[in-house]
Amino acid sequence: MTSIYQFIFHLLLLMNLQLFSFVLQAKDCQLPNSMNGLTMILSAGEEYSDIPPFENDVVEMTFSKKSYQGVGLKKNRHFIGEYVYRRLANNVAQVRTRELFGADILQYSLNLVCQSDFEGYYIYAPSSGETGPQLGILIDRYLIVQ
């Protein structure tokens, strides 16, 4: 029964992403084919101060082929994880993670909607760990640097 709820959740999330991307889409905006070798900076405003792993922080994630390293710059908290990246459309992509964060294992997705080739909005959606499972809990800005 749980898998049916997960399927419905993912379907609703993808429908919201498509609507969100339509509203925010910039012309000729394109997400990368791969995250390998890229660094992504995520901002999280004060309204997200109680949501681990963000907690009103700026998070830097550096991606290799199948894994990433991250740091919360405000509190200098380091974390590592594995990820799968899927580009769903030119302007929509998803990063699904499995992350070691202290003693906890967090699983979440970062759903990206670009406004240009290097910046846009993300939707953070946890699926397990101390913050999940919950519906789309965080929407803020990202920046991809090389």
mmCIF file of N, CA and C in Angstrom:
data_model
loop_
_atom_site.group_PDB
_atom_site.id
_atom_site.type_symbol
_atom_site.label_atom_id
_atom_site.label_comp_id
_atom_site.label_asym_id
_atom_site.label_seq_id
_atom_site.Cartn_x
_atom_site.Cartn_y
_atom_site.Cartn_z
ATOM 1 N N MET A 1 0.819 -1.193 0.000
ATOM 2 C CA MET A 1 0.000 0.000 0.000
ATOM 3 C C MET A 1 0.864 1.259 0.000
ATOM 4 N N THR A 2 2.000 1.205 0.690
ATOM 5 C CA THR A 2 2.885 2.360 0.751
ATOM 6 C C THR A 2 3.379 2.756 -0.633
ATOM 7 N N SER A 3 3.659 1.772 -1.490
ATOM 8 C CA SER A 3 4.162 2.075 -2.825
ATOM 9 C C SER A 3 3.121 2.819 -3.653
ATOM 10 N N ILE A 4 1.843 2.564 -3.439
ATOM 11 C CA ILE A 4 0.790 3.295 -4.144
ATOM 12 C C ILE A 4 0.820 4.756 -3.729
ATOM 13 N N TYR A 5 0.964 5.031 -2.431
ATOM 14 C CA TYR A 5 1.041 6.406 -1.954
ATOM 15 C C TYR A 5 2.281 7.110 -2.487
ATOM 16 N N GLN A 6 3.400 6.386 -2.536
ATOM 17 C CA GLN A 6 4.619 6.980 -3.088
ATOM 18 C C GLN A 6 4.439 7.309 -4.558
ATOM 19 N N PHE A 7 3.807 6.421 -5.312
ATOM 20 C CA PHE A 7 3.549 6.671 -6.732
ATOM 21 C C PHE A 7 2.673 7.906 -6.905
ATOM 22 N N ILE A 8 1.594 8.003 -6.125
ATOM 23 C CA ILE A 8 0.700 9.158 -6.208
ATOM 24 C C ILE A 8 1.446 10.432 -5.834
ATOM 25 N N PHE A 9 2.264 10.371 -4.780
ATOM 26 C CA PHE A 9 3.055 11.524 -4.366
ATOM 27 C C PHE A 9 3.972 11.987 -5.494
ATOM 28 N N HIS A 10 4.702 11.037 -6.115
ATOM 29 C CA HIS A 10 5.630 11.395 -7.188
ATOM 30 C C HIS A 10 4.889 11.927 -8.408
ATOM 31 N N LEU A 11 3.725 11.373 -8.712
ATOM 32 C CA LEU A 11 2.926 11.859 -9.826
ATOM 33 C C LEU A 11 2.469 13.291 -9.578
ATOM 34 N N LEU A 12 1.959 13.561 -8.381
ATOM 35 C CA LEU A 12 1.532 14.919 -8.042
ATOM 36 C C LEU A 12 2.707 15.891 -8.047
ATOM 37 N N LEU A 13 3.848 15.444 -7.554
ATOM 38 C CA LEU A 13 5.038 16.288 -7.548
ATOM 39 C C LEU A 13 5.463 16.634 -8.969
ATOM 40 N N LEU A 14 5.472 15.654 -9.874
ATOM 41 C CA LEU A 14 5.845 15.926 -11.261
ATOM 42 C C LEU A 14 4.849 16.848 -11.951
ATOM 43 N N MET A 15 3.560 16.695 -11.643
ATOM 44 C CA MET A 15 2.562 17.603 -12.215
ATOM 45 C C MET A 15 2.796 19.024 -11.726
ATOM 46 N N ASN A 16 3.106 19.175 -10.431
ATOM 47 C CA ASN A 16 3.398 20.506 -9.894
ATOM 48 C C ASN A 16 4.655 21.082 -10.516
ATOM 49 N N LEU A 17 5.663 20.240 -10.741
ATOM 50 C CA LEU A 17 6.891 20.700 -11.386
ATOM 51 C C LEU A 17 6.624 21.230 -12.784
ATOM 52 N N GLN A 18 5.806 20.531 -13.542
ATOM 53 C CA GLN A 18 5.494 20.980 -14.892
ATOM 54 C C GLN A 18 4.774 22.323 -14.856
ATOM 55 N N LEU A 19 3.811 22.476 -13.945
ATOM 56 C CA LEU A 19 3.107 23.748 -13.804
ATOM 57 C C LEU A 19 4.068 24.839 -13.355
ATOM 58 N N PHE A 20 4.900 24.530 -12.357
ATOM 59 C CA PHE A 20 5.881 25.475 -11.841
ATOM 60 C C PHE A 20 6.847 25.896 -12.946
ATOM 61 N N SER A 21 7.290 24.939 -13.756
ATOM 62 C CA SER A 21 8.237 25.253 -14.825
ATOM 63 C C SER A 21 7.584 26.110 -15.897
ATOM 64 N N PHE A 22 6.288 25.892 -16.164
ATOM 65 C CA PHE A 22 5.584 26.698 -17.155
ATOM 66 C C PHE A 22 5.500 28.150 -16.702
ATOM 67 N N VAL A 23 5.212 28.363 -15.414
ATOM 68 C CA VAL A 23 5.083 29.708 -14.877
ATOM 69 C C VAL A 23 6.421 30.430 -14.827
ATOM 70 N N LEU A 24 7.494 29.733 -14.458
ATOM 71 C CA LEU A 24 8.792 30.361 -14.253
ATOM 72 C C LEU A 24 9.760 30.231 -15.430
ATOM 73 N N GLN A 25 9.361 29.540 -16.470
ATOM 74 C CA GLN A 25 10.281 29.214 -17.556
ATOM 75 C C GLN A 25 10.797 30.456 -18.274
ATOM 76 N N ALA A 26 12.100 30.467 -18.494
ATOM 77 C CA ALA A 26 12.730 31.493 -19.310
ATOM 78 C C ALA A 26 13.004 30.884 -20.679
ATOM 79 N N LYS A 27 13.011 31.701 -21.709
ATOM 80 C CA LYS A 27 13.293 31.189 -23.041
ATOM 81 C C LYS A 27 14.702 30.637 -23.105
ATOM 82 N N ASP A 28 14.866 29.528 -23.823
ATOM 83 C CA ASP A 28 16.161 28.903 -24.072
ATOM 84 C C ASP A 28 16.886 28.438 -22.820
ATOM 85 N N CYS A 29 16.189 28.267 -21.726
ATOM 86 C CA CYS A 29 16.790 27.791 -20.489
ATOM 87 C C CYS A 29 16.976 26.286 -20.579
ATOM 88 N N GLN A 30 18.147 25.794 -20.157
ATOM 89 C CA GLN A 30 18.443 24.377 -20.281
ATOM 90 C C GLN A 30 19.289 23.904 -19.101
ATOM 91 N N LEU A 31 18.848 22.829 -18.445
ATOM 92 C CA LEU A 31 19.616 22.223 -17.369
ATOM 93 C C LEU A 31 20.675 21.297 -17.962
ATOM 94 N N PRO A 32 21.761 21.034 -17.219
ATOM 95 C CA PRO A 32 22.828 20.172 -17.760
ATOM 96 C C PRO A 32 22.356 18.737 -17.972
ATOM 97 N N ASN A 33 23.041 18.025 -18.862
ATOM 98 C CA ASN A 33 22.753 16.611 -19.099
ATOM 99 C C ASN A 33 23.237 15.744 -17.951
ATOM 100 N N SER A 34 24.234 16.225 -17.204
ATOM 101 C CA SER A 34 24.836 15.482 -16.105
ATOM 102 C C SER A 34 25.294 16.482 -15.042
ATOM 103 N N MET A 35 25.311 16.051 -13.795
ATOM 104 C CA MET A 35 25.825 16.900 -12.712
ATOM 105 C C MET A 35 27.301 16.626 -12.436
ATOM 106 N N ASN A 36 27.870 15.609 -13.075
ATOM 107 C CA ASN A 36 29.256 15.216 -12.848
ATOM 108 C C ASN A 36 30.198 16.402 -13.058
ATOM 109 N N GLY A 37 30.974 16.750 -12.024
ATOM 110 C CA GLY A 37 31.935 17.837 -12.093
ATOM 111 C C GLY A 37 31.367 19.209 -11.793
ATOM 112 N N LEU A 38 30.075 19.302 -11.505
ATOM 113 C CA LEU A 38 29.456 20.599 -11.232
ATOM 114 C C LEU A 38 29.290 20.822 -9.728
ATOM 115 N N THR A 39 29.185 22.081 -9.369
ATOM 116 C CA THR A 39 28.870 22.477 -7.999
ATOM 117 C C THR A 39 27.573 23.266 -8.022
ATOM 118 N N MET A 40 26.693 22.964 -7.079
ATOM 119 C CA MET A 40 25.414 23.657 -6.985
ATOM 120 C C MET A 40 25.341 24.341 -5.624
ATOM 121 N N ILE A 41 24.943 25.602 -5.636
ATOM 122 C CA ILE A 41 24.747 26.379 -4.421
ATOM 123 C C ILE A 41 23.242 26.521 -4.206
ATOM 124 N N LEU A 42 22.765 26.131 -3.011
ATOM 125 C CA LEU A 42 21.348 26.219 -2.663
ATOM 126 C C LEU A 42 21.171 27.227 -1.549
ATOM 127 N N SER A 43 20.233 28.130 -1.709
ATOM 128 C CA SER A 43 19.936 29.053 -0.614
ATOM 129 C C SER A 43 18.662 28.601 0.080
ATOM 130 N N ALA A 44 18.566 28.901 1.350
ATOM 131 C CA ALA A 44 17.362 28.603 2.126
ATOM 132 C C ALA A 44 17.127 29.767 3.075
ATOM 133 N N GLY A 45 16.011 30.436 2.906
ATOM 134 C CA GLY A 45 15.717 31.635 3.695
ATOM 135 C C GLY A 45 15.301 31.326 5.120
ATOM 136 N N GLU A 46 15.041 32.388 5.874
ATOM 137 C CA GLU A 46 14.700 32.266 7.292
ATOM 138 C C GLU A 46 13.443 31.455 7.545
ATOM 139 N N GLU A 47 12.510 31.446 6.588
ATOM 140 C CA GLU A 47 11.274 30.695 6.790
ATOM 141 C C GLU A 47 11.516 29.197 6.879
ATOM 142 N N TYR A 48 12.733 28.737 6.527
ATOM 143 C CA TYR A 48 13.072 27.324 6.586
ATOM 144 C C TYR A 48 14.048 27.035 7.721
ATOM 145 N N SER A 49 14.053 27.862 8.749
ATOM 146 C CA SER A 49 15.062 27.763 9.805
ATOM 147 C C SER A 49 14.983 26.479 10.617
ATOM 148 N N ASP A 50 13.871 25.773 10.585
ATOM 149 C CA ASP A 50 13.732 24.549 11.388
ATOM 150 C C ASP A 50 13.800 23.272 10.559
ATOM 151 N N ILE A 51 14.212 23.351 9.301
ATOM 152 C CA ILE A 51 14.195 22.186 8.422
ATOM 153 C C ILE A 51 15.607 21.704 8.163
ATOM 154 N N PRO A 52 16.031 20.594 8.813
ATOM 155 C CA PRO A 52 17.336 20.029 8.475
ATOM 156 C C PRO A 52 17.278 19.487 7.052
ATOM 157 N N PRO A 53 18.315 19.475 6.271
ATOM 158 C CA PRO A 53 19.659 19.902 6.599
ATOM 159 C C PRO A 53 19.921 21.375 6.306
ATOM 160 N N PHE A 54 18.892 22.158 5.964
ATOM 161 C CA PHE A 54 19.108 23.519 5.498
ATOM 162 C C PHE A 54 19.228 24.535 6.627
ATOM 163 N N GLU A 55 18.229 24.629 7.481
ATOM 164 C CA GLU A 55 18.245 25.489 8.656
ATOM 165 C C GLU A 55 18.826 26.874 8.380
ATOM 166 N N ASN A 56 18.164 27.626 7.493
ATOM 167 C CA ASN A 56 18.555 28.999 7.167
ATOM 168 C C ASN A 56 20.032 29.083 6.802
ATOM 169 N N ASP A 57 20.421 28.336 5.817
ATOM 170 C CA ASP A 57 21.825 28.176 5.461
ATOM 171 C C ASP A 57 22.009 28.356 3.964
ATOM 172 N N VAL A 58 23.233 28.395 3.553
ATOM 173 C CA VAL A 58 23.618 28.289 2.153
ATOM 174 C C VAL A 58 24.376 26.973 2.046
ATOM 175 N N VAL A 59 23.910 26.097 1.155
ATOM 176 C CA VAL A 59 24.471 24.759 1.032
ATOM 177 C C VAL A 59 25.193 24.650 -0.301
ATOM 178 N N GLU A 60 26.415 24.135 -0.258
ATOM 179 C CA GLU A 60 27.205 23.903 -1.465
ATOM 180 C C GLU A 60 27.349 22.404 -1.667
ATOM 181 N N MET A 61 26.931 21.914 -2.842
ATOM 182 C CA MET A 61 27.019 20.493 -3.173
ATOM 183 C C MET A 61 27.904 20.338 -4.403
ATOM 184 N N THR A 62 28.965 19.529 -4.300
ATOM 185 C CA THR A 62 29.873 19.271 -5.409
ATOM 186 C C THR A 62 29.679 17.822 -5.852
ATOM 187 N N PHE A 63 29.358 17.639 -7.133
ATOM 188 C CA PHE A 63 28.976 16.332 -7.661
ATOM 189 C C PHE A 63 30.115 15.666 -8.414
ATOM 190 N N SER A 64 30.262 14.353 -8.198
ATOM 191 C CA SER A 64 31.116 13.525 -9.043
ATOM 192 C C SER A 64 30.170 12.619 -9.828
ATOM 193 N N LYS A 65 30.668 11.530 -10.375
ATOM 194 C CA LYS A 65 29.836 10.708 -11.257
ATOM 195 C C LYS A 65 28.568 10.175 -10.581
ATOM 196 N N LYS A 66 28.684 9.597 -9.371
ATOM 197 C CA LYS A 66 27.522 9.016 -8.694
ATOM 198 C C LYS A 66 27.362 9.493 -7.254
ATOM 199 N N SER A 67 28.270 10.328 -6.785
ATOM 200 C CA SER A 67 28.218 10.775 -5.397
ATOM 201 C C SER A 67 28.421 12.292 -5.332
ATOM 202 N N TYR A 68 28.247 12.827 -4.142
ATOM 203 C CA TYR A 68 28.459 14.259 -3.940
ATOM 204 C C TYR A 68 28.960 14.497 -2.531
ATOM 205 N N GLN A 69 29.586 15.643 -2.377
ATOM 206 C CA GLN A 69 29.994 16.135 -1.063
ATOM 207 C C GLN A 69 29.320 17.476 -0.877
ATOM 208 N N GLY A 70 28.919 17.741 0.343
ATOM 209 C CA GLY A 70 28.251 19.000 0.609
ATOM 210 C C GLY A 70 28.731 19.629 1.886
ATOM 211 N N VAL A 71 28.456 20.914 1.981
ATOM 212 C CA VAL A 71 28.764 21.643 3.210
ATOM 213 C C VAL A 71 27.704 22.724 3.398
ATOM 214 N N GLY A 72 27.192 22.804 4.626
ATOM 215 C CA GLY A 72 26.349 23.926 5.015
ATOM 216 C C GLY A 72 27.284 25.049 5.427
ATOM 217 N N LEU A 73 27.352 26.095 4.639
ATOM 218 C CA LEU A 73 28.385 27.110 4.816
ATOM 219 C C LEU A 73 28.226 27.919 6.103
ATOM 220 N N LYS A 74 27.013 28.122 6.560
ATOM 221 C CA LYS A 74 26.794 28.930 7.763
ATOM 222 C C LYS A 74 27.343 28.244 9.014
ATOM 223 N N LYS A 75 27.119 26.923 9.121
ATOM 224 C CA LYS A 75 27.547 26.181 10.312
ATOM 225 C C LYS A 75 28.703 25.233 10.014
ATOM 226 N N ASN A 76 29.244 25.295 8.784
ATOM 227 C CA ASN A 76 30.368 24.461 8.361
ATOM 228 C C ASN A 76 30.095 22.976 8.632
ATOM 229 N N ARG A 77 28.880 22.508 8.263
ATOM 230 C CA ARG A 77 28.503 21.107 8.444
ATOM 231 C C ARG A 77 28.731 20.361 7.136
ATOM 232 N N HIS A 78 29.485 19.285 7.208
ATOM 233 C CA HIS A 78 29.830 18.499 6.028
ATOM 234 C C HIS A 78 28.946 17.260 5.935
ATOM 235 N N PHE A 79 28.624 16.868 4.705
ATOM 236 C CA PHE A 79 27.847 15.658 4.472
ATOM 237 C C PHE A 79 28.239 15.068 3.118
ATOM 238 N N ILE A 80 27.957 13.768 2.965
ATOM 239 C CA ILE A 80 28.253 13.070 1.716
ATOM 240 C C ILE A 80 27.036 12.244 1.331
ATOM 241 N N GLY A 81 26.959 11.900 0.051
ATOM 242 C CA GLY A 81 25.829 11.092 -0.383
ATOM 243 C C GLY A 81 25.989 10.563 -1.786
ATOM 244 N N GLU A 82 25.019 9.759 -2.159
ATOM 245 C CA GLU A 82 24.912 9.227 -3.511
ATOM 246 C C GLU A 82 23.700 9.893 -4.155
ATOM 247 N N TYR A 83 23.712 9.972 -5.497
ATOM 248 C CA TYR A 83 22.590 10.610 -6.163
ATOM 249 C C TYR A 83 22.331 9.970 -7.521
ATOM 250 N N VAL A 84 21.129 10.207 -8.007
ATOM 251 C CA VAL A 84 20.735 9.879 -9.375
ATOM 252 C C VAL A 84 20.140 11.160 -9.952
ATOM 253 N N TYR A 85 20.599 11.536 -11.127
ATOM 254 C CA TYR A 85 20.140 12.756 -11.792
ATOM 255 C C TYR A 85 19.348 12.384 -13.034
ATOM 256 N N ARG A 86 18.180 12.991 -13.189
ATOM 257 C CA ARG A 86 17.360 12.793 -14.384
ATOM 258 C C ARG A 86 16.912 14.148 -14.901
ATOM 259 N N ARG A 87 17.156 14.388 -16.163
ATOM 260 C CA ARG A 87 16.613 15.586 -16.802
ATOM 261 C C ARG A 87 15.267 15.191 -17.392
ATOM 262 N N LEU A 88 14.194 15.800 -16.915
ATOM 263 C CA LEU A 88 12.838 15.449 -17.320
ATOM 264 C C LEU A 88 12.392 16.226 -18.550
ATOM 265 N N ALA A 89 12.944 17.407 -18.722
ATOM 266 C CA ALA A 89 12.706 18.283 -19.874
ATOM 267 C C ALA A 89 13.911 19.212 -19.930
ATOM 268 N N ASN A 90 13.997 20.049 -20.943
ATOM 269 C CA ASN A 90 15.132 20.981 -21.015
ATOM 270 C C ASN A 90 15.250 21.837 -19.764
ATOM 271 N N ASN A 91 14.113 22.218 -19.195
ATOM 272 C CA ASN A 91 14.120 23.149 -18.067
ATOM 273 C C ASN A 91 13.732 22.522 -16.731
ATOM 274 N N VAL A 92 13.568 21.208 -16.683
ATOM 275 C CA VAL A 92 13.166 20.524 -15.445
ATOM 276 C C VAL A 92 14.044 19.293 -15.252
ATOM 277 N N ALA A 93 14.579 19.131 -14.038
ATOM 278 C CA ALA A 93 15.394 17.957 -13.719
ATOM 279 C C ALA A 93 15.162 17.573 -12.257
ATOM 280 N N GLN A 94 15.612 16.374 -11.923
ATOM 281 C CA GLN A 94 15.461 15.890 -10.557
ATOM 282 C C GLN A 94 16.759 15.239 -10.100
ATOM 283 N N VAL A 95 17.179 15.588 -8.886
ATOM 284 C CA VAL A 95 18.313 14.955 -8.221
ATOM 285 C C VAL A 95 17.733 14.182 -7.043
ATOM 286 N N ARG A 96 17.813 12.855 -7.082
ATOM 287 C CA ARG A 96 17.344 12.011 -5.973
ATOM 288 C C ARG A 96 18.563 11.590 -5.174
ATOM 289 N N THR A 97 18.509 11.762 -3.860
ATOM 290 C CA THR A 97 19.686 11.551 -3.026
ATOM 291 C C THR A 97 19.463 10.490 -1.955
ATOM 292 N N ARG A 98 20.577 9.987 -1.488
ATOM 293 C CA ARG A 98 20.674 9.155 -0.272
ATOM 294 C C ARG A 98 21.918 9.681 0.418
ATOM 295 N N GLU A 99 21.733 10.303 1.566
ATOM 296 C CA GLU A 99 22.785 11.116 2.171
ATOM 297 C C GLU A 99 23.046 10.734 3.618
ATOM 298 N N LEU A 100 24.323 10.687 3.977
ATOM 299 C CA LEU A 100 24.712 10.548 5.378
ATOM 300 C C LEU A 100 24.792 11.948 5.959
ATOM 301 N N PHE A 101 23.998 12.193 6.962
ATOM 302 C CA PHE A 101 23.963 13.500 7.608
ATOM 303 C C PHE A 101 24.040 13.252 9.103
ATOM 304 N N GLY A 102 25.250 13.305 9.652
ATOM 305 C CA GLY A 102 25.450 12.920 11.046
ATOM 306 C C GLY A 102 25.194 11.431 11.178
ATOM 307 N N ALA A 103 24.359 11.055 12.140
ATOM 308 C CA ALA A 103 24.036 9.641 12.345
ATOM 309 C C ALA A 103 22.814 9.210 11.542
ATOM 310 N N ASP A 104 22.205 10.125 10.830
ATOM 311 C CA ASP A 104 20.972 9.846 10.103
ATOM 312 C C ASP A 104 21.245 9.638 8.614
ATOM 313 N N ILE A 105 20.405 8.864 7.967
ATOM 314 C CA ILE A 105 20.431 8.742 6.506
ATOM 315 C C ILE A 105 19.195 9.461 5.988
ATOM 316 N N LEU A 106 19.416 10.503 5.203
ATOM 317 C CA LEU A 106 18.325 11.272 4.623
ATOM 318 C C LEU A 106 18.167 10.892 3.163
ATOM 319 N N GLN A 107 16.929 10.783 2.719
ATOM 320 C CA GLN A 107 16.639 10.599 1.306
ATOM 321 C C GLN A 107 15.686 11.716 0.912
ATOM 322 N N TYR A 108 16.025 12.403 -0.166
ATOM 323 C CA TYR A 108 15.181 13.493 -0.631
ATOM 324 C C TYR A 108 15.435 13.724 -2.107
ATOM 325 N N SER A 109 14.565 14.499 -2.706
ATOM 326 C CA SER A 109 14.784 14.902 -4.090
ATOM 327 C C SER A 109 14.878 16.415 -4.147
ATOM 328 N N LEU A 110 15.715 16.876 -5.047
ATOM 329 C CA LEU A 110 15.808 18.286 -5.401
ATOM 330 C C LEU A 110 15.273 18.381 -6.823
ATOM 331 N N ASN A 111 14.131 18.995 -6.964
ATOM 332 C CA ASN A 111 13.500 19.142 -8.265
ATOM 333 C C ASN A 111 13.847 20.533 -8.784
ATOM 334 N N LEU A 112 14.576 20.592 -9.877
ATOM 335 C CA LEU A 112 15.131 21.834 -10.400
ATOM 336 C C LEU A 112 14.293 22.359 -11.551
ATOM 337 N N VAL A 113 14.043 23.659 -11.533
ATOM 338 C CA VAL A 113 13.375 24.355 -12.630
ATOM 339 C C VAL A 113 14.252 25.554 -12.967
ATOM 340 N N CYS A 114 14.805 25.570 -14.181
ATOM 341 C CA CYS A 114 15.765 26.624 -14.510
ATOM 342 C C CYS A 114 15.078 27.899 -14.985
ATOM 343 N N GLN A 115 15.759 29.017 -14.749
ATOM 344 C CA GLN A 115 15.381 30.309 -15.309
ATOM 345 C C GLN A 115 16.438 30.781 -16.296
ATOM 346 N N SER A 116 17.636 30.248 -16.148
ATOM 347 C CA SER A 116 18.710 30.425 -17.121
ATOM 348 C C SER A 116 19.520 29.135 -17.077
ATOM 349 N N ASP A 117 20.585 29.052 -17.857
ATOM 350 C CA ASP A 117 21.363 27.817 -17.896
ATOM 351 C C ASP A 117 22.103 27.539 -16.590
ATOM 352 N N PHE A 118 22.176 28.495 -15.690
ATOM 353 C CA PHE A 118 22.939 28.287 -14.458
ATOM 354 C C PHE A 118 22.183 28.649 -13.184
ATOM 355 N N GLU A 119 20.921 29.047 -13.270
ATOM 356 C CA GLU A 119 20.175 29.381 -12.054
ATOM 357 C C GLU A 119 18.697 29.127 -12.228
ATOM 358 N N GLY A 120 18.022 29.001 -11.078
ATOM 359 C CA GLY A 120 16.590 28.781 -11.099
ATOM 360 C C GLY A 120 16.072 28.487 -9.704
ATOM 361 N N TYR A 121 14.986 27.725 -9.642
ATOM 362 C CA TYR A 121 14.344 27.366 -8.387
ATOM 363 C C TYR A 121 14.451 25.868 -8.167
ATOM 364 N N TYR A 122 14.469 25.467 -6.902
ATOM 365 C CA TYR A 122 14.425 24.048 -6.572
ATOM 366 C C TYR A 122 13.308 23.800 -5.573
ATOM 367 N N ILE A 123 12.778 22.587 -5.623
ATOM 368 C CA ILE A 123 11.792 22.119 -4.654
ATOM 369 C C ILE A 123 12.446 20.961 -3.918
ATOM 370 N N TYR A 124 12.621 21.125 -2.614
ATOM 371 C CA TYR A 124 13.202 20.088 -1.763
ATOM 372 C C TYR A 124 12.057 19.241 -1.228
ATOM 373 N N ALA A 125 12.094 17.932 -1.496
ATOM 374 C CA ALA A 125 11.026 17.034 -1.059
ATOM 375 C C ALA A 125 11.629 15.824 -0.359
ATOM 376 N N PRO A 126 11.622 15.794 0.991
ATOM 377 C CA PRO A 126 12.189 14.660 1.722
ATOM 378 C C PRO A 126 11.294 13.441 1.626
ATOM 379 N N SER A 127 11.932 12.249 1.626
ATOM 380 C CA SER A 127 11.154 11.009 1.615
ATOM 381 C C SER A 127 11.472 10.133 2.820
ATOM 382 N N SER A 128 12.628 10.327 3.487
ATOM 383 C CA SER A 128 12.925 9.615 4.722
ATOM 384 C C SER A 128 14.010 10.357 5.477
ATOM 385 N N GLY A 129 14.200 9.977 6.726
ATOM 386 C CA GLY A 129 15.142 10.673 7.587
ATOM 387 C C GLY A 129 14.371 11.517 8.577
ATOM 388 N N GLU A 130 15.070 12.327 9.330
ATOM 389 C CA GLU A 130 14.405 13.075 10.403
ATOM 390 C C GLU A 130 13.434 14.128 9.877
ATOM 391 N N THR A 131 13.512 14.505 8.580
ATOM 392 C CA THR A 131 12.592 15.507 8.052
ATOM 393 C C THR A 131 11.470 14.906 7.217
ATOM 394 N N GLY A 132 11.470 13.633 6.909
ATOM 395 C CA GLY A 132 10.510 13.104 5.949
ATOM 396 C C GLY A 132 9.709 11.968 6.522
ATOM 397 N N PRO A 133 8.773 11.397 5.798
ATOM 398 C CA PRO A 133 8.326 11.884 4.498
ATOM 399 C C PRO A 133 7.281 12.991 4.633
ATOM 400 N N GLN A 134 7.398 13.984 3.794
ATOM 401 C CA GLN A 134 6.474 15.108 3.766
ATOM 402 C C GLN A 134 6.342 15.566 2.323
ATOM 403 N N LEU A 135 5.324 16.323 2.054
ATOM 404 C CA LEU A 135 5.164 16.875 0.716
ATOM 405 C C LEU A 135 6.079 18.075 0.548
ATOM 406 N N GLY A 136 6.248 18.531 -0.702
ATOM 407 C CA GLY A 136 7.147 19.630 -1.052
ATOM 408 C C GLY A 136 7.271 20.666 0.043
ATOM 409 N N ILE A 137 8.380 20.679 0.713
ATOM 410 C CA ILE A 137 8.515 21.441 1.936
ATOM 411 C C ILE A 137 9.335 22.713 1.765
ATOM 412 N N LEU A 138 10.102 22.797 0.704
ATOM 413 C CA LEU A 138 11.026 23.923 0.576
ATOM 414 C C LEU A 138 11.165 24.302 -0.879
ATOM 415 N N ILE A 139 10.955 25.566 -1.168
ATOM 416 C CA ILE A 139 11.177 26.099 -2.514
ATOM 417 C C ILE A 139 12.068 27.318 -2.364
ATOM 418 N N ASP A 140 13.199 27.297 -3.040
ATOM 419 C CA ASP A 140 14.121 28.432 -2.976
ATOM 420 C C ASP A 140 14.988 28.428 -4.227
ATOM 421 N N ARG A 141 16.076 29.171 -4.220
ATOM 422 C CA ARG A 141 16.909 29.369 -5.411
ATOM 423 C C ARG A 141 18.140 28.500 -5.404
ATOM 424 N N TYR A 142 18.609 28.152 -6.612
ATOM 425 C CA TYR A 142 19.876 27.449 -6.770
ATOM 426 C C TYR A 142 20.713 28.164 -7.818
ATOM 427 N N LEU A 143 22.004 27.878 -7.781
ATOM 428 C CA LEU A 143 22.977 28.401 -8.739
ATOM 429 C C LEU A 143 23.942 27.270 -9.057
ATOM 430 N N ILE A 144 24.176 26.991 -10.337
ATOM 431 C CA ILE A 144 25.137 25.965 -10.743
ATOM 432 C C ILE A 144 26.399 26.658 -11.215
ATOM 433 N N VAL A 145 27.522 26.246 -10.628
ATOM 434 C CA VAL A 145 28.829 26.788 -11.037
ATOM 435 C C VAL A 145 29.695 25.625 -11.510
ATOM 436 N N GLN A 146 30.686 25.936 -12.350
ATOM 437 C CA GLN A 146 31.537 24.857 -12.878
ATOM 438 C C GLN A 146 32.928 24.952 -12.338
#
